[in-house]
mmCIF file of C-alpha atoms in Angstrom:
data_model
loop_
_atom_site.group_PDB
_atom_site.id
_atom_site.type_symbol
_atom_site.label_atom_id
_atom_site.label_comp_id
_atom_site.label_asym_id
_atom_site.label_seq_id
_atom_site.Cartn_x
_atom_site.Cartn_y
_atom_site.Cartn_z
ATOM 1 C CA UNK A 1 28.672 -100.724 115.491
ATOM 2 C CA UNK A 2 29.580 -97.133 116.453
ATOM 3 C CA UNK A 3 28.430 -98.015 119.978
ATOM 4 C CA UNK A 4 31.348 -100.454 120.286
ATOM 5 C CA UNK A 5 33.807 -97.758 119.196
ATOM 6 C CA UNK A 6 32.279 -95.311 121.716
ATOM 7 C CA UNK A 7 32.711 -97.957 124.391
ATOM 8 C CA UNK A 8 36.373 -98.498 123.448
ATOM 9 C CA UNK A 9 37.079 -94.758 123.584
ATOM 10 C CA UNK A 10 35.324 -94.343 126.947
ATOM 11 C CA UNK A 11 37.372 -97.255 128.202
ATOM 12 C CA UNK A 12 40.661 -95.702 127.054
ATOM 13 C CA UNK A 13 39.736 -92.485 128.835
ATOM 14 C CA UNK A 14 38.510 -94.276 131.962
ATOM 15 C CA UNK A 15 41.736 -96.237 132.400
ATOM 16 C CA UNK A 16 43.794 -93.111 131.701
ATOM 17 C CA UNK A 17 45.293 -94.101 128.334
ATOM 18 C CA UNK A 18 43.816 -90.905 126.972
ATOM 19 C CA UNK A 19 44.138 -88.023 129.463
ATOM 20 C CA UNK A 20 41.816 -84.990 129.747
ATOM 21 C CA UNK A 21 42.889 -82.337 127.234
ATOM 22 C CA UNK A 22 44.992 -84.795 125.239
ATOM 23 C CA UNK A 23 44.695 -84.816 121.465
ATOM 24 C CA UNK A 24 43.192 -88.043 120.104
ATOM 25 C CA UNK A 25 43.741 -89.585 116.652
ATOM 26 C CA UNK A 26 41.889 -88.175 113.648
ATOM 27 C CA UNK A 27 38.782 -90.075 112.577
ATOM 28 C CA UNK A 28 40.592 -91.571 109.584
ATOM 29 C CA UNK A 29 43.682 -92.537 111.579
ATOM 30 C CA UNK A 30 41.623 -94.335 114.244
ATOM 31 C CA UNK A 31 39.517 -96.069 111.573
ATOM 32 C CA UNK A 32 42.656 -97.437 109.901
ATOM 33 C CA UNK A 33 44.164 -98.409 113.261
ATOM 34 C CA UNK A 34 41.137 -100.380 114.495
ATOM 35 C CA UNK A 35 40.151 -101.599 110.970
ATOM 36 C CA UNK A 36 36.654 -100.205 111.097
ATOM 37 C CA UNK A 37 35.022 -97.968 108.502
ATOM 38 C CA UNK A 38 35.575 -94.212 108.646
ATOM 39 C CA UNK A 39 31.849 -93.578 108.883
ATOM 40 C CA UNK A 40 31.566 -95.703 112.035
ATOM 41 C CA UNK A 41 34.341 -93.802 113.812
ATOM 42 C CA UNK A 42 32.903 -90.479 112.620
ATOM 43 C CA UNK A 43 29.547 -91.381 114.130
ATOM 44 C CA UNK A 44 31.180 -92.431 117.417
ATOM 45 C CA UNK A 45 33.102 -89.107 117.620
ATOM 46 C CA UNK A 46 29.909 -87.136 116.943
ATOM 47 C CA UNK A 47 28.022 -88.935 119.709
ATOM 48 C CA UNK A 48 30.903 -88.549 122.175
ATOM 49 C CA UNK A 49 31.046 -84.829 121.370
ATOM 50 C CA UNK A 50 27.344 -84.572 122.070
ATOM 51 C CA UNK A 51 27.941 -86.278 125.428
ATOM 52 C CA UNK A 52 30.782 -83.864 126.156
ATOM 53 C CA UNK A 53 33.403 -86.612 126.407
ATOM 54 C CA UNK A 54 35.499 -85.213 123.557
ATOM 55 C CA UNK A 55 35.689 -81.837 121.824
ATOM 56 C CA UNK A 56 36.564 -81.169 118.194
ATOM 57 C CA UNK A 57 38.187 -77.877 117.315
ATOM 58 C CA UNK A 58 37.764 -76.974 113.661
ATOM 59 C CA UNK A 59 40.999 -77.585 111.795
ATOM 60 C CA UNK A 60 42.907 -78.552 114.954
ATOM 61 C CA UNK A 61 41.668 -82.043 115.676
ATOM 62 C CA UNK A 62 39.795 -83.785 118.477
ATOM 63 C CA UNK A 63 40.676 -83.738 122.172
ATOM 64 C CA UNK A 64 39.540 -85.457 125.346
ATOM 65 C CA UNK A 65 37.338 -83.000 127.213
ATOM 66 C CA UNK A 66 39.047 -81.001 130.009
ATOM 67 C CA UNK A 67 36.324 -81.833 132.536
ATOM 68 C CA UNK A 68 38.326 -82.966 135.551
ATOM 69 C CA UNK A 69 36.465 -85.960 136.984
ATOM 70 C CA UNK A 70 35.625 -87.353 133.570
ATOM 71 C CA UNK A 71 37.628 -90.483 134.201
ATOM 72 C CA UNK A 72 35.856 -91.059 137.487
ATOM 73 C CA UNK A 73 32.337 -90.457 136.192
ATOM 74 C CA UNK A 74 33.048 -92.730 133.227
ATOM 75 C CA UNK A 75 34.361 -95.394 135.575
ATOM 76 C CA UNK A 76 31.168 -95.038 137.607
ATOM 77 C CA UNK A 77 29.112 -95.314 134.461
ATOM 78 C CA UNK A 78 30.892 -98.482 133.346
ATOM 79 C CA UNK A 79 30.562 -100.132 136.744
ATOM 80 C CA UNK A 80 26.922 -99.072 137.064
ATOM 81 C CA UNK A 81 26.031 -100.896 133.869
ATOM 82 C CA UNK A 82 27.243 -104.185 135.339
ATOM 83 C CA UNK A 83 25.773 -103.587 138.779
ATOM 84 C CA UNK A 84 22.411 -102.669 137.280
ATOM 85 C CA UNK A 85 22.425 -105.939 135.332
ATOM 86 C CA UNK A 86 23.296 -107.859 138.519
ATOM 87 C CA UNK A 87 20.538 -106.031 140.412
ATOM 88 C CA UNK A 88 18.001 -107.008 137.741
ATOM 89 C CA UNK A 89 19.013 -110.667 137.888
ATOM 90 C CA UNK A 90 18.945 -110.565 141.703
ATOM 91 C CA UNK A 91 15.418 -109.155 141.676
ATOM 92 C CA UNK A 92 14.256 -111.834 139.232
ATOM 93 C CA UNK A 93 15.735 -114.539 141.454
ATOM 94 C CA UNK A 94 13.961 -113.074 144.495
ATOM 95 C CA UNK A 95 16.904 -111.536 146.408
ATOM 96 C CA UNK A 96 16.303 -108.449 148.561
ATOM 97 C CA UNK A 97 18.690 -105.459 148.136
ATOM 98 C CA UNK A 98 20.206 -106.309 151.555
ATOM 99 C CA UNK A 99 20.899 -109.895 150.529
ATOM 100 C CA UNK A 100 22.489 -108.623 147.307
ATOM 101 C CA UNK A 101 24.797 -106.365 149.321
ATOM 102 C CA UNK A 102 25.895 -109.312 151.434
ATOM 103 C CA UNK A 103 26.544 -111.428 148.340
ATOM 104 C CA UNK A 104 28.574 -108.636 146.722
ATOM 105 C CA UNK A 105 30.678 -108.124 149.875
ATOM 106 C CA UNK A 106 31.282 -111.874 150.186
ATOM 107 C CA UNK A 107 32.417 -112.080 146.553
ATOM 108 C CA UNK A 108 34.682 -109.022 146.884
ATOM 109 C CA UNK A 109 36.495 -110.418 149.917
ATOM 110 C CA UNK A 110 36.821 -113.843 148.312
ATOM 111 C CA UNK A 111 38.568 -112.291 145.289
ATOM 112 C CA UNK A 112 40.955 -110.457 147.600
ATOM 113 C CA UNK A 113 41.737 -113.649 149.533
ATOM 114 C CA UNK A 114 42.622 -115.427 146.334
ATOM 115 C CA UNK A 115 45.094 -112.722 145.262
ATOM 116 C CA UNK B 1 31.336 -81.919 98.816
ATOM 117 C CA UNK B 2 33.937 -84.615 98.218
ATOM 118 C CA UNK B 3 35.138 -85.617 94.819
ATOM 119 C CA UNK B 4 33.115 -88.312 93.073
ATOM 120 C CA UNK B 5 35.214 -91.327 92.059
ATOM 121 C CA UNK B 6 32.481 -93.531 90.593
ATOM 122 C CA UNK B 7 29.161 -92.305 89.252
ATOM 123 C CA UNK B 8 26.422 -94.376 87.581
ATOM 124 C CA UNK B 9 23.313 -92.615 86.280
ATOM 125 C CA UNK B 10 20.345 -94.674 85.076
ATOM 126 C CA UNK B 11 22.491 -97.510 83.760
ATOM 127 C CA UNK B 12 20.744 -100.371 81.926
ATOM 128 C CA UNK B 13 21.959 -103.550 80.329
ATOM 129 C CA UNK B 14 19.770 -106.321 78.939
ATOM 130 C CA UNK B 15 20.814 -109.895 78.301
ATOM 131 C CA UNK B 16 18.554 -112.665 77.150
ATOM 132 C CA UNK B 17 17.860 -114.001 80.649
ATOM 133 C CA UNK B 18 19.037 -111.132 82.827
ATOM 134 C CA UNK B 19 18.474 -107.408 82.945
ATOM 135 C CA UNK B 20 20.267 -104.701 84.893
ATOM 136 C CA UNK B 21 17.791 -101.886 85.458
ATOM 137 C CA UNK B 22 18.280 -98.227 86.318
ATOM 138 C CA UNK B 23 21.471 -98.523 88.352
ATOM 139 C CA UNK B 24 22.464 -95.302 90.136
ATOM 140 C CA UNK B 25 25.622 -95.223 92.242
ATOM 141 C CA UNK B 26 27.928 -92.615 93.772
ATOM 142 C CA UNK B 27 31.223 -93.356 95.477
ATOM 143 C CA UNK B 28 33.210 -90.462 96.905
ATOM 144 C CA UNK B 29 36.942 -90.262 97.489
ATOM 145 C CA UNK B 30 38.039 -91.521 100.901
ATOM 146 C CA UNK B 31 35.290 -94.126 101.149
ATOM 147 C CA UNK B 32 34.783 -97.864 100.854
ATOM 148 C CA UNK B 33 31.621 -99.141 99.213
ATOM 149 C CA UNK B 34 30.409 -102.696 99.654
ATOM 150 C CA UNK B 35 28.184 -104.053 96.909
ATOM 151 C CA UNK B 36 26.106 -106.821 98.454
ATOM 152 C CA UNK B 37 23.714 -109.232 96.808
ATOM 153 C CA UNK B 38 22.862 -112.894 96.330
ATOM 154 C CA UNK B 39 24.319 -114.792 93.382
ATOM 155 C CA UNK B 40 22.911 -113.480 90.130
ATOM 156 C CA UNK B 41 21.989 -110.073 91.592
ATOM 157 C CA UNK B 42 23.997 -108.139 89.016
ATOM 158 C CA UNK B 43 27.073 -107.251 91.102
ATOM 159 C CA UNK B 44 29.561 -108.593 88.568
ATOM 160 C CA UNK B 45 27.714 -107.059 85.615
ATOM 161 C CA UNK B 46 27.800 -103.682 87.391
ATOM 162 C CA UNK B 47 31.531 -104.050 87.997
ATOM 163 C CA UNK B 48 32.176 -105.146 84.408
ATOM 164 C CA UNK B 49 30.354 -102.046 83.146
ATOM 165 C CA UNK B 50 32.410 -99.913 85.530
ATOM 166 C CA UNK B 51 35.586 -101.442 84.077
ATOM 167 C CA UNK B 52 34.267 -101.059 80.476
ATOM 168 C CA UNK B 53 34.566 -104.815 79.981
ATOM 169 C CA UNK B 54 30.905 -104.676 79.011
ATOM 170 C CA UNK B 55 29.147 -101.695 77.443
ATOM 171 C CA UNK B 56 25.887 -100.442 78.951
ATOM 172 C CA UNK B 57 22.778 -100.160 76.741
ATOM 173 C CA UNK B 58 21.777 -96.874 78.336
ATOM 174 C CA UNK B 59 22.791 -94.425 81.062
ATOM 175 C CA UNK B 60 26.121 -92.789 81.880
ATOM 176 C CA UNK B 61 29.121 -94.079 83.814
ATOM 177 C CA UNK B 62 31.980 -91.875 85.023
ATOM 178 C CA UNK B 63 35.128 -93.273 86.660
ATOM 179 C CA UNK B 64 37.681 -90.826 88.129
ATOM 180 C CA UNK B 65 35.989 -88.134 86.063
ATOM 181 C CA UNK B 66 36.301 -90.035 82.778
ATOM 182 C CA UNK B 67 33.297 -91.134 80.751
ATOM 183 C CA UNK B 68 33.058 -94.915 80.302
ATOM 184 C CA UNK B 69 33.563 -96.753 78.032
ATOM 185 C CA UNK B 70 34.787 -93.916 75.709
ATOM 186 C CA UNK B 71 37.572 -92.652 77.974
ATOM 187 C CA UNK B 72 38.549 -96.000 79.445
ATOM 188 C CA UNK B 73 42.283 -95.808 78.719
ATOM 189 C CA UNK B 74 42.608 -92.626 80.790
ATOM 190 C CA UNK B 75 40.382 -93.963 83.588
ATOM 191 C CA UNK B 76 42.123 -97.320 83.871
ATOM 192 C CA UNK B 77 45.528 -95.795 84.633
ATOM 193 C CA UNK B 78 44.085 -94.875 88.026
ATOM 194 C CA UNK B 79 42.095 -98.057 88.664
ATOM 195 C CA UNK B 80 43.250 -101.362 90.132
ATOM 196 C CA UNK B 81 40.954 -104.283 89.378
ATOM 197 C CA UNK B 82 40.967 -107.787 90.839
ATOM 198 C CA UNK B 83 38.398 -110.310 89.671
ATOM 199 C CA UNK B 84 37.985 -114.041 89.939
ATOM 200 C CA UNK B 85 39.985 -114.896 86.844
ATOM 201 C CA UNK B 86 42.798 -112.573 88.043
ATOM 202 C CA UNK B 87 44.704 -112.723 84.720
ATOM 203 C CA UNK B 88 47.928 -114.150 86.152
ATOM 204 C CA UNK B 89 50.220 -116.343 84.061
ATOM 205 C CA UNK B 90 50.365 -119.770 85.684
ATOM 206 C CA UNK B 91 53.811 -120.622 84.391
ATOM 207 C CA UNK B 92 55.444 -117.402 85.615
ATOM 208 C CA UNK B 93 56.474 -116.428 89.131
ATOM 209 C CA UNK B 94 55.201 -113.587 91.305
ATOM 210 C CA UNK B 95 58.587 -111.876 90.855
ATOM 211 C CA UNK B 96 58.105 -111.985 87.077
ATOM 212 C CA UNK B 97 54.641 -110.406 87.413
ATOM 213 C CA UNK B 98 55.964 -107.699 89.734
ATOM 214 C CA UNK B 99 58.730 -106.839 87.292
ATOM 215 C CA UNK B 100 56.251 -106.749 84.416
ATOM 216 C CA UNK B 101 53.746 -104.449 86.173
ATOM 217 C CA UNK B 102 56.537 -102.179 87.422
ATOM 218 C CA UNK B 103 57.573 -101.526 83.810
ATOM 219 C CA UNK B 104 54.025 -100.761 82.650
ATOM 220 C CA UNK B 105 52.927 -98.548 85.558
ATOM 221 C CA UNK B 106 55.172 -95.646 86.609
ATOM 222 C CA UNK B 107 53.279 -95.404 89.934
ATOM 223 C CA UNK B 108 54.610 -98.847 91.030
ATOM 224 C CA UNK B 109 56.014 -98.694 94.570
ATOM 225 C CA UNK B 110 58.682 -101.433 94.995
ATOM 226 C CA UNK B 111 59.035 -100.899 98.767
ATOM 227 C CA UNK B 112 55.294 -101.309 99.321
ATOM 228 C CA UNK B 113 55.352 -104.403 97.072
ATOM 229 C CA UNK B 114 58.083 -105.973 99.216
ATOM 230 C CA UNK B 115 56.202 -105.074 102.402
ATOM 231 C CA UNK B 116 52.994 -106.660 101.093
ATOM 232 C CA UNK B 117 54.889 -109.747 99.990
ATOM 233 C CA UNK B 118 56.093 -110.206 103.586
ATOM 234 C CA UNK B 119 52.706 -109.390 105.140
ATOM 235 C CA UNK B 120 50.918 -111.809 102.796
ATOM 236 C CA UNK B 121 53.602 -114.474 103.274
ATOM 237 C CA UNK B 122 54.206 -114.915 99.536
ATOM 238 C CA UNK B 123 57.346 -116.387 97.935
ATOM 239 C CA UNK B 124 58.287 -114.337 94.856
ATOM 240 C CA UNK B 125 60.197 -117.166 93.168
ATOM 241 C CA UNK B 126 57.242 -119.605 93.197
ATOM 242 C CA UNK B 127 55.293 -120.107 89.929
ATOM 243 C CA UNK B 128 51.666 -118.934 90.156
ATOM 244 C CA UNK B 129 50.263 -122.366 89.247
ATOM 245 C CA UNK B 130 51.680 -123.839 92.469
ATOM 246 C CA UNK B 131 49.873 -121.313 94.704
ATOM 247 C CA UNK B 132 46.765 -122.038 96.763
ATOM 248 C CA UNK B 133 43.580 -120.082 95.989
ATOM 249 C CA UNK B 134 44.199 -117.738 98.916
ATOM 250 C CA UNK B 135 47.802 -117.092 97.857
ATOM 251 C CA UNK B 136 46.677 -116.403 94.315
ATOM 252 C CA UNK B 137 44.137 -113.808 95.483
ATOM 253 C CA UNK B 138 46.784 -112.182 97.674
ATOM 254 C CA UNK B 139 49.276 -112.170 94.779
ATOM 255 C CA UNK B 140 46.725 -110.490 92.481
ATOM 256 C CA UNK B 141 45.910 -107.963 95.185
ATOM 257 C CA UNK B 142 49.595 -107.217 95.784
ATOM 258 C CA UNK B 143 50.047 -106.494 92.077
ATOM 259 C CA UNK B 144 47.300 -103.852 92.072
ATOM 260 C CA UNK B 145 47.916 -102.402 95.569
ATOM 261 C CA UNK B 146 51.590 -101.674 94.859
ATOM 262 C CA UNK B 147 50.516 -99.471 91.939
ATOM 263 C CA UNK B 148 48.701 -97.330 94.523
ATOM 264 C CA UNK B 149 45.658 -96.743 92.262
ATOM 265 C CA UNK B 150 43.155 -94.024 93.188
ATOM 266 C CA UNK B 151 40.310 -96.531 92.847
ATOM 267 C CA UNK B 152 40.413 -100.211 93.772
ATOM 268 C CA UNK B 153 37.687 -102.414 92.311
ATOM 269 C CA UNK B 154 37.442 -105.930 93.704
ATOM 270 C CA UNK B 155 34.946 -108.530 92.563
ATOM 271 C CA UNK B 156 34.303 -110.931 95.470
ATOM 272 C CA UNK B 157 37.829 -110.639 96.898
ATOM 273 C CA UNK B 158 37.111 -112.727 99.997
ATOM 274 C CA UNK B 159 35.082 -115.561 98.445
ATOM 275 C CA UNK B 160 36.591 -118.964 99.177
ATOM 276 C CA UNK B 161 39.252 -117.594 101.541
ATOM 277 C CA UNK B 162 40.029 -118.860 105.034
ATOM 278 C CA UNK B 163 39.435 -116.440 107.943
ATOM 279 C CA UNK B 164 43.123 -115.536 108.265
ATOM 280 C CA UNK B 165 43.518 -114.622 104.589
ATOM 281 C CA UNK B 166 40.246 -112.664 104.715
ATOM 282 C CA UNK B 167 41.515 -110.746 107.697
ATOM 283 C CA UNK B 168 44.812 -109.944 105.970
ATOM 284 C CA UNK B 169 43.015 -108.653 102.893
ATOM 285 C CA UNK B 170 40.509 -106.521 104.804
ATOM 286 C CA UNK B 171 43.400 -104.992 106.769
ATOM 287 C CA UNK B 172 45.149 -103.959 103.567
ATOM 288 C CA UNK B 173 41.930 -102.452 102.191
ATOM 289 C CA UNK B 174 41.620 -100.294 105.315
ATOM 290 C CA UNK B 175 45.238 -99.235 104.893
ATOM 291 C CA UNK B 176 44.362 -97.804 101.459
ATOM 292 C CA UNK B 177 41.864 -95.507 103.136
ATOM 293 C CA UNK B 178 44.502 -93.720 105.220
ATOM 294 C CA UNK B 179 44.868 -91.665 102.030
ATOM 295 C CA UNK B 180 41.614 -89.761 101.750
ATOM 296 C CA UNK B 181 41.894 -89.274 97.992
ATOM 297 C CA UNK B 182 41.535 -92.998 97.360
ATOM 298 C CA UNK B 183 38.468 -95.223 97.295
ATOM 299 C CA UNK B 184 37.540 -98.897 97.237
ATOM 300 C CA UNK B 185 34.539 -100.617 95.692
ATOM 301 C CA UNK B 186 34.147 -104.308 96.426
ATOM 302 C CA UNK B 187 31.413 -106.862 95.962
ATOM 303 C CA UNK B 188 30.743 -109.631 98.425
ATOM 304 C CA UNK B 189 28.125 -111.876 99.852
ATOM 305 C CA UNK B 190 30.066 -111.979 103.099
ATOM 306 C CA UNK B 191 28.001 -109.411 104.973
ATOM 307 C CA UNK B 192 30.460 -109.577 107.878
ATOM 308 C CA UNK B 193 33.305 -108.184 105.744
ATOM 309 C CA UNK B 194 31.073 -105.446 104.428
ATOM 310 C CA UNK B 195 29.755 -104.611 107.885
ATOM 311 C CA UNK B 196 33.233 -104.098 109.289
ATOM 312 C CA UNK B 197 34.963 -101.918 106.726
ATOM 313 C CA UNK B 198 32.343 -100.314 104.445
ATOM 314 C CA UNK B 199 31.242 -96.704 104.652
ATOM 315 C CA UNK B 200 28.606 -97.096 101.967
ATOM 316 C CA UNK B 201 26.484 -100.179 101.413
ATOM 317 C CA UNK B 202 24.537 -100.966 98.270
ATOM 318 C CA UNK B 203 22.171 -103.940 98.227
ATOM 319 C CA UNK B 204 21.355 -105.486 94.856
ATOM 320 C CA UNK B 205 18.872 -108.169 93.921
ATOM 321 C CA UNK B 206 17.616 -109.385 90.561
ATOM 322 C CA UNK B 207 19.328 -106.686 88.529
ATOM 323 C CA UNK B 208 18.200 -103.726 90.631
ATOM 324 C CA UNK B 209 19.609 -101.668 93.472
ATOM 325 C CA UNK B 210 17.133 -102.246 96.276
ATOM 326 C CA UNK B 211 18.767 -99.997 98.874
ATOM 327 C CA UNK B 212 21.888 -97.859 99.165
ATOM 328 C CA UNK B 213 23.067 -95.671 102.014
ATOM 329 C CA UNK B 214 25.838 -95.146 104.516
ATOM 330 C CA UNK B 215 26.301 -98.082 106.863
ATOM 331 C CA UNK B 216 25.444 -96.388 110.155
ATOM 332 C CA UNK B 217 22.171 -95.076 108.705
ATOM 333 C CA UNK B 218 21.367 -98.609 107.579
ATOM 334 C CA UNK B 219 22.015 -100.132 110.975
ATOM 335 C CA UNK B 220 20.100 -97.295 112.651
ATOM 336 C CA UNK B 221 16.982 -97.550 110.483
ATOM 337 C CA UNK B 222 16.371 -101.279 110.821
ATOM 338 C CA UNK B 223 14.965 -102.748 114.051
ATOM 339 C CA UNK B 224 13.056 -105.802 115.172
ATOM 340 C CA UNK B 225 10.315 -105.147 117.708
ATOM 341 C CA UNK B 226 9.259 -108.068 119.935
ATOM 342 C CA UNK B 227 5.639 -107.713 121.025
ATOM 343 C CA UNK B 228 3.133 -109.422 123.302
ATOM 344 C CA UNK B 229 -0.291 -109.159 121.730
ATOM 345 C CA UNK B 230 -3.138 -109.843 124.200
ATOM 346 C CA UNK B 231 -6.022 -111.924 122.852
ATOM 347 C CA UNK B 232 -8.532 -109.834 120.934
ATOM 348 C CA UNK B 233 -6.021 -107.119 119.999
ATOM 349 C CA UNK B 234 -5.293 -106.684 116.301
ATOM 350 C CA UNK B 235 -1.970 -105.046 115.434
ATOM 351 C CA UNK B 236 -2.422 -101.983 113.222
ATOM 352 C CA UNK B 237 -0.526 -101.593 109.941
ATOM 353 C CA UNK B 238 2.106 -98.998 110.731
ATOM 354 C CA UNK B 239 4.184 -97.014 108.248
ATOM 355 C CA UNK B 240 7.774 -98.259 107.921
ATOM 356 C CA UNK B 241 6.907 -101.754 109.168
ATOM 357 C CA UNK B 242 7.709 -104.133 106.346
ATOM 358 C CA UNK B 243 6.929 -107.459 107.980
ATOM 359 C CA UNK B 244 4.999 -108.816 110.970
ATOM 360 C CA UNK B 245 5.293 -112.459 112.037
ATOM 361 C CA UNK B 246 2.845 -113.667 114.690
ATOM 362 C CA UNK B 247 2.991 -116.848 116.711
ATOM 363 C CA UNK B 248 0.207 -117.139 119.245
ATOM 364 C CA UNK B 249 0.444 -114.058 121.457
ATOM 365 C CA UNK B 250 3.970 -113.253 120.333
ATOM 366 C CA UNK B 251 4.628 -111.015 117.362
ATOM 367 C CA UNK B 252 7.819 -109.757 115.729
ATOM 368 C CA UNK B 253 7.617 -106.598 113.633
ATOM 369 C CA UNK B 254 10.484 -105.661 111.316
ATOM 370 C CA UNK B 255 10.936 -102.026 110.330
ATOM 371 C CA UNK B 256 13.285 -100.208 107.959
ATOM 372 C CA UNK B 257 12.344 -96.768 109.278
ATOM 373 C CA UNK B 258 12.623 -97.044 113.039
ATOM 374 C CA UNK B 259 11.639 -94.133 115.262
ATOM 375 C CA UNK B 260 10.755 -94.267 118.969
ATOM 376 C CA UNK B 261 7.174 -93.274 118.031
ATOM 377 C CA UNK B 262 6.729 -96.755 116.624
ATOM 378 C CA UNK B 263 6.847 -98.415 120.073
ATOM 379 C CA UNK B 264 4.285 -95.926 121.339
ATOM 380 C CA UNK B 265 1.954 -96.656 118.429
ATOM 381 C CA UNK B 266 1.992 -100.384 119.278
ATOM 382 C CA UNK B 267 1.391 -99.611 122.965
ATOM 383 C CA UNK B 268 -1.574 -97.397 122.053
ATOM 384 C CA UNK B 269 -2.978 -100.298 120.017
ATOM 385 C CA UNK B 270 -2.914 -102.450 123.173
ATOM 386 C CA UNK B 271 0.283 -104.483 122.608
ATOM 387 C CA UNK B 272 3.194 -104.776 125.047
ATOM 388 C CA UNK B 273 6.643 -103.944 123.659
ATOM 389 C CA UNK B 274 9.014 -106.539 125.122
ATOM 390 C CA UNK B 275 12.170 -105.577 123.314
ATOM 391 C CA UNK B 276 13.469 -103.457 120.452
ATOM 392 C CA UNK B 277 16.457 -105.157 118.851
ATOM 393 C CA UNK B 278 19.105 -103.907 116.483
ATOM 394 C CA UNK B 279 19.754 -106.157 113.499
ATOM 395 C CA UNK B 280 23.006 -107.366 111.979
ATOM 396 C CA UNK B 281 23.764 -106.455 108.398
ATOM 397 C CA UNK B 282 23.131 -110.072 107.418
ATOM 398 C CA UNK B 283 19.625 -109.966 108.925
ATOM 399 C CA UNK B 284 18.970 -106.608 107.277
ATOM 400 C CA UNK B 285 20.200 -107.942 103.962
ATOM 401 C CA UNK B 286 17.894 -110.969 104.018
ATOM 402 C CA UNK B 287 14.880 -108.939 105.213
ATOM 403 C CA UNK B 288 15.571 -106.336 102.541
ATOM 404 C CA UNK B 289 15.763 -108.878 99.720
ATOM 405 C CA UNK B 290 12.628 -110.702 100.897
ATOM 406 C CA UNK B 291 10.603 -107.495 101.201
ATOM 407 C CA UNK B 292 11.709 -106.169 97.815
ATOM 408 C CA UNK B 293 10.778 -109.491 96.200
ATOM 409 C CA UNK B 294 7.353 -109.283 97.868
ATOM 410 C CA UNK B 295 6.817 -105.814 96.354
ATOM 411 C CA UNK B 296 7.750 -107.007 92.883
ATOM 412 C CA UNK B 297 5.586 -110.155 93.070
#
């Protein structure tokens, strides 16, 4: 369950809702806001601290880490998860990496045409 | 160390056909505890002892620092209790009940009561007997919440409610926890409710506590391991594995003490680990009850 909360927080940082250096809600406040137990949010904060995504300063609260390209590397990480899954499926279906590239490009341009 | 709001030490209670045995519980301020168990597990008996509605045969119970049942009058000022037979007067209206409770309890918060009445969509002028089951539960909950008690004790608050009413009630319970001096203890067989909002989970079955810990530890400890077992390979008995189901070459091992070393041990024995799955609280609950019954048998 804490994994879902970690994902939500990464997402907020990746899309820029929470900026580097910005103070984030206390564990209890976020728990009440998203209606999930305090212990789940606490666990998510601990893991994100370990990953260096957020920092907690004793008695002052928790902040998004100052690391500059955090948003970008998180965006990469989120995209990579989906691409890795697509790559796995492609391999199972017998596509070569080159064919996958072509498929991806075709789909990207089609989406743009539709917009 | 946080302040202890509820404490049970070695509590026993024997009835002719049911026995509560050696119940130990601790609930700290700022936390929600979910008491989970099948029907007849002893959840309601535990709650009735907590509320001094029933006296234990042995063991000690402390609620908000007061010894139960001796000091119950002092303890109950700080406790809000909602049970199935909610104790509402059918002929009277919600407004009448609110007025009544406000006179008895100085901590009554009329603004919060009005806010809850709007959030729960209740009409104060309607007699209780005309309310649906869900409305009745919400009315009873409003009457205790607006007193802002330090400890909320709820016996099966979500049983028989539609998903919307359940959602409204769980939201209000979370709201209580924005004050870290307060605590909630609720019983349920809706593992979904417990999974979402509980910090501490206590599983009961047949009058005993079979497991109790914080929720994340629970979810972390239990795993299902899907294995391919080549012909001729016999799976070893590994510590922490409480159940192995085999079907041809496929096997599923369930563990309540997962560590990555477990996969390696199966690989060393010649099996192929296909997947290690997390379990939902419902799956953990059922596996836990079945394995504890196996031990007793």
